[in-house]
């Protein structure tokens, strides 16, 4: 028997649920309790193997305090801020990582908009410097000792 392949939209919406859950530091069990389902059901939602109904999506939105549209948005601004070589999958992967979550949480605690802009400028400068040093390493002749 062939297993039914999840619909790509269901997988995407599920990944956004997981992303938001991780961003707020909530476990699958805690989300399941708030929704009145099992944590296994939350796992299936996040993998896209079970579709999320409209009423359930509204409940998830209420738990996370985001509009339902959040779960359908592909972060179009990510390409502009992270460079043309990165896609939104890279952003989702990073934000889902421990380092990404830690950085996000710390950044969100900074209330001064000027300080936030300075951090973005610093990160941009560091990434450009990293790219340049990588290019130099690729084009530099070998040095023998």
PDB file of C-alpha atoms in Angstrom:
ATOM      1  CA  UNK A   1       0.000   0.000   0.000  1.00  0.00           C
ATOM      2  CA  UNK A   2       1.144   3.511  -0.751  1.00  0.00           C
ATOM      3  CA  UNK A   3       1.168   5.964   2.096  1.00  0.00           C
ATOM      4  CA  UNK A   4      -0.537   9.208   1.242  1.00  0.00           C
ATOM      5  CA  UNK A   5       1.952  12.033   0.821  1.00  0.00           C
ATOM      6  CA  UNK A   6       1.089  15.133   2.874  1.00  0.00           C
ATOM      7  CA  UNK A   7      -0.074  18.172   0.946  1.00  0.00           C
ATOM      8  CA  UNK A   8       2.776  20.704   0.706  1.00  0.00           C
ATOM      9  CA  UNK A   9       0.521  23.443   2.097  1.00  0.00           C
ATOM     10  CA  UNK A  10      -0.295  21.316   5.150  1.00  0.00           C
ATOM     11  CA  UNK A  11       3.427  20.691   5.645  1.00  0.00           C
ATOM     12  CA  UNK A  12       4.173  24.419   5.349  1.00  0.00           C
ATOM     13  CA  UNK A  13       1.430  25.431   7.786  1.00  0.00           C
ATOM     14  CA  UNK A  14       2.616  22.740  10.201  1.00  0.00           C
ATOM     15  CA  UNK A  15       6.184  23.980   9.969  1.00  0.00           C
ATOM     16  CA  UNK A  16       4.985  27.483  10.805  1.00  0.00           C
ATOM     17  CA  UNK A  17       3.132  26.127  13.847  1.00  0.00           C
ATOM     18  CA  UNK A  18       6.344  24.417  14.962  1.00  0.00           C
ATOM     19  CA  UNK A  19       8.370  27.562  14.281  1.00  0.00           C
ATOM     20  CA  UNK A  20       6.050  29.703  16.386  1.00  0.00           C
ATOM     21  CA  UNK A  21       5.888  27.108  19.161  1.00  0.00           C
ATOM     22  CA  UNK A  22       9.678  27.015  19.356  1.00  0.00           C
ATOM     23  CA  UNK A  23       9.924  30.803  19.202  1.00  0.00           C
ATOM     24  CA  UNK A  24       7.748  31.153  22.293  1.00  0.00           C
ATOM     25  CA  UNK A  25       9.495  28.254  24.038  1.00  0.00           C
ATOM     26  CA  UNK A  26       6.435  26.032  24.336  1.00  0.00           C
ATOM     27  CA  UNK A  27       6.541  22.242  24.323  1.00  0.00           C
ATOM     28  CA  UNK A  28       4.297  20.087  22.175  1.00  0.00           C
ATOM     29  CA  UNK A  29       2.677  18.844  25.380  1.00  0.00           C
ATOM     30  CA  UNK A  30       1.867  22.376  26.547  1.00  0.00           C
ATOM     31  CA  UNK A  31       0.364  23.302  23.186  1.00  0.00           C
ATOM     32  CA  UNK A  32      -1.631  20.080  23.159  1.00  0.00           C
ATOM     33  CA  UNK A  33      -3.015  20.847  26.619  1.00  0.00           C
ATOM     34  CA  UNK A  34      -4.060  24.344  25.534  1.00  0.00           C
ATOM     35  CA  UNK A  35      -5.792  22.906  22.454  1.00  0.00           C
ATOM     36  CA  UNK A  36      -7.359  19.908  24.184  1.00  0.00           C
ATOM     37  CA  UNK A  37      -5.596  17.334  21.995  1.00  0.00           C
ATOM     38  CA  UNK A  38      -2.762  14.863  22.498  1.00  0.00           C
ATOM     39  CA  UNK A  39       0.857  15.809  21.905  1.00  0.00           C
ATOM     40  CA  UNK A  40       0.885  13.152  19.150  1.00  0.00           C
ATOM     41  CA  UNK A  41      -1.811  15.158  17.377  1.00  0.00           C
ATOM     42  CA  UNK A  42       0.364  18.279  17.615  1.00  0.00           C
ATOM     43  CA  UNK A  43       3.246  16.254  16.135  1.00  0.00           C
ATOM     44  CA  UNK A  44       1.035  15.251  13.214  1.00  0.00           C
ATOM     45  CA  UNK A  45      -0.072  18.857  12.698  1.00  0.00           C
ATOM     46  CA  UNK A  46       3.542  20.031  12.682  1.00  0.00           C
ATOM     47  CA  UNK A  47       4.596  17.364  10.174  1.00  0.00           C
ATOM     48  CA  UNK A  48       1.600  18.076   7.959  1.00  0.00           C
ATOM     49  CA  UNK A  49       0.359  14.493   8.136  1.00  0.00           C
ATOM     50  CA  UNK A  50      -2.894  15.716   9.693  1.00  0.00           C
ATOM     51  CA  UNK A  51      -4.595  18.803   8.349  1.00  0.00           C
ATOM     52  CA  UNK A  52      -5.407  21.630  10.714  1.00  0.00           C
ATOM     53  CA  UNK A  53      -9.054  22.667  10.525  1.00  0.00           C
ATOM     54  CA  UNK A  54      -9.984  26.348  10.384  1.00  0.00           C
ATOM     55  CA  UNK A  55     -11.342  26.316  13.943  1.00  0.00           C
ATOM     56  CA  UNK A  56      -8.208  24.568  15.235  1.00  0.00           C
ATOM     57  CA  UNK A  57      -5.980  27.028  13.363  1.00  0.00           C
ATOM     58  CA  UNK A  58      -7.885  29.878  15.016  1.00  0.00           C
ATOM     59  CA  UNK A  59      -7.315  28.253  18.418  1.00  0.00           C
ATOM     60  CA  UNK A  60      -3.587  27.885  17.660  1.00  0.00           C
ATOM     61  CA  UNK A  61      -3.498  31.539  16.587  1.00  0.00           C
ATOM     62  CA  UNK A  62      -5.101  32.540  19.872  1.00  0.00           C
ATOM     63  CA  UNK A  63      -2.577  30.517  21.885  1.00  0.00           C
ATOM     64  CA  UNK A  64       0.347  32.133  20.061  1.00  0.00           C
ATOM     65  CA  UNK A  65      -1.281  35.583  19.791  1.00  0.00           C
ATOM     66  CA  UNK A  66      -0.723  35.834  16.053  1.00  0.00           C
ATOM     67  CA  UNK A  67      -3.251  36.176  13.227  1.00  0.00           C
ATOM     68  CA  UNK A  68      -4.122  32.979  11.339  1.00  0.00           C
ATOM     69  CA  UNK A  69      -2.404  34.460   8.278  1.00  0.00           C
ATOM     70  CA  UNK A  70       0.929  34.056  10.115  1.00  0.00           C
ATOM     71  CA  UNK A  71       0.793  30.338   9.361  1.00  0.00           C
ATOM     72  CA  UNK A  72       0.505  30.925   5.613  1.00  0.00           C
ATOM     73  CA  UNK A  73       3.137  33.641   5.251  1.00  0.00           C
ATOM     74  CA  UNK A  74       6.419  32.875   3.640  1.00  0.00           C
ATOM     75  CA  UNK A  75       8.772  35.510   5.022  1.00  0.00           C
ATOM     76  CA  UNK A  76       9.292  37.589   1.877  1.00  0.00           C
ATOM     77  CA  UNK A  77      11.575  40.000   3.718  1.00  0.00           C
ATOM     78  CA  UNK A  78      14.039  37.249   4.579  1.00  0.00           C
ATOM     79  CA  UNK A  79      15.696  37.317   1.158  1.00  0.00           C
ATOM     80  CA  UNK A  80      16.267  41.035   1.384  1.00  0.00           C
ATOM     81  CA  UNK A  81      17.857  40.885   4.816  1.00  0.00           C
ATOM     82  CA  UNK A  82      19.794  37.647   4.594  1.00  0.00           C
ATOM     83  CA  UNK A  83      21.220  37.912   1.103  1.00  0.00           C
ATOM     84  CA  UNK A  84      20.191  36.594  -2.252  1.00  0.00           C
ATOM     85  CA  UNK A  85      21.877  33.234  -1.715  1.00  0.00           C
ATOM     86  CA  UNK A  86      19.558  32.203   1.112  1.00  0.00           C
ATOM     87  CA  UNK A  87      15.975  31.048   0.892  1.00  0.00           C
ATOM     88  CA  UNK A  88      13.281  31.150   3.553  1.00  0.00           C
ATOM     89  CA  UNK A  89      13.932  27.492   4.374  1.00  0.00           C
ATOM     90  CA  UNK A  90      17.336  28.601   5.647  1.00  0.00           C
ATOM     91  CA  UNK A  91      15.661  31.238   7.796  1.00  0.00           C
ATOM     92  CA  UNK A  92      13.152  28.748   9.210  1.00  0.00           C
ATOM     93  CA  UNK A  93      15.919  26.264   9.936  1.00  0.00           C
ATOM     94  CA  UNK A  94      17.999  28.922  11.677  1.00  0.00           C
ATOM     95  CA  UNK A  95      15.103  30.276  13.725  1.00  0.00           C
ATOM     96  CA  UNK A  96      14.230  26.724  14.776  1.00  0.00           C
ATOM     97  CA  UNK A  97      17.782  26.069  15.974  1.00  0.00           C
ATOM     98  CA  UNK A  98      18.883  26.667  19.570  1.00  0.00           C
ATOM     99  CA  UNK A  99      21.156  29.535  18.511  1.00  0.00           C
ATOM    100  CA  UNK A 100      18.420  31.120  16.413  1.00  0.00           C
ATOM    101  CA  UNK A 101      15.901  30.890  19.222  1.00  0.00           C
ATOM    102  CA  UNK A 102      18.366  32.315  21.743  1.00  0.00           C
ATOM    103  CA  UNK A 103      19.259  35.171  19.403  1.00  0.00           C
ATOM    104  CA  UNK A 104      15.593  35.894  18.682  1.00  0.00           C
ATOM    105  CA  UNK A 105      14.623  35.932  22.347  1.00  0.00           C
ATOM    106  CA  UNK A 106      17.515  38.228  23.266  1.00  0.00           C
ATOM    107  CA  UNK A 107      16.832  40.541  20.321  1.00  0.00           C
ATOM    108  CA  UNK A 108      13.126  40.830  21.189  1.00  0.00           C
ATOM    109  CA  UNK A 109      14.032  41.956  24.707  1.00  0.00           C
ATOM    110  CA  UNK A 110      15.869  44.993  23.327  1.00  0.00           C
ATOM    111  CA  UNK A 111      13.359  47.844  23.396  1.00  0.00           C
ATOM    112  CA  UNK A 112      15.543  50.583  21.874  1.00  0.00           C
ATOM    113  CA  UNK A 113      14.983  50.655  18.103  1.00  0.00           C
ATOM    114  CA  UNK A 114      18.368  52.311  17.574  1.00  0.00           C
ATOM    115  CA  UNK A 115      20.159  49.491  19.364  1.00  0.00           C
ATOM    116  CA  UNK A 116      18.257  46.941  17.256  1.00  0.00           C
ATOM    117  CA  UNK A 117      19.305  48.726  14.064  1.00  0.00           C
ATOM    118  CA  UNK A 118      22.915  48.790  15.281  1.00  0.00           C
ATOM    119  CA  UNK A 119      22.822  45.032  15.880  1.00  0.00           C
ATOM    120  CA  UNK A 120      21.438  44.458  12.378  1.00  0.00           C
ATOM    121  CA  UNK A 121      24.175  46.686  10.930  1.00  0.00           C
ATOM    122  CA  UNK A 122      26.819  44.787  12.881  1.00  0.00           C
ATOM    123  CA  UNK A 123      25.507  41.410  11.729  1.00  0.00           C
ATOM    124  CA  UNK A 124      25.361  42.640   8.128  1.00  0.00           C
ATOM    125  CA  UNK A 125      28.943  43.936   8.300  1.00  0.00           C
ATOM    126  CA  UNK A 126      30.168  40.691   9.850  1.00  0.00           C
ATOM    127  CA  UNK A 127      28.452  38.594   7.186  1.00  0.00           C
ATOM    128  CA  UNK A 128      29.973  40.721   4.403  1.00  0.00           C
ATOM    129  CA  UNK A 129      33.411  40.442   5.992  1.00  0.00           C
ATOM    130  CA  UNK A 130      32.945  36.691   6.265  1.00  0.00           C
ATOM    131  CA  UNK A 131      31.983  36.456   2.584  1.00  0.00           C
ATOM    132  CA  UNK A 132      35.005  38.522   1.577  1.00  0.00           C
ATOM    133  CA  UNK A 133      37.413  36.444   3.619  1.00  0.00           C
ATOM    134  CA  UNK A 134      35.905  33.298   2.097  1.00  0.00           C
ATOM    135  CA  UNK A 135      36.438  34.690  -1.403  1.00  0.00           C
ATOM    136  CA  UNK A 136      40.010  35.648  -0.576  1.00  0.00           C
ATOM    137  CA  UNK A 137      40.710  32.177   0.752  1.00  0.00           C
ATOM    138  CA  UNK A 138      39.392  30.621  -2.474  1.00  0.00           C
ATOM    139  CA  UNK A 139      41.429  32.894  -4.763  1.00  0.00           C
ATOM    140  CA  UNK A 140      44.595  33.260  -2.683  1.00  0.00           C
ATOM    141  CA  UNK A 141      47.605  31.271  -3.877  1.00  0.00           C
ATOM    142  CA  UNK A 142      48.799  28.503  -1.625  1.00  0.00           C
ATOM    143  CA  UNK A 143      51.563  29.449   0.729  1.00  0.00           C
ATOM    144  CA  UNK A 144      54.185  26.856   1.498  1.00  0.00           C
ATOM    145  CA  UNK A 145      56.071  26.845   4.706  1.00  0.00           C
TER     146      UNK A 145
END
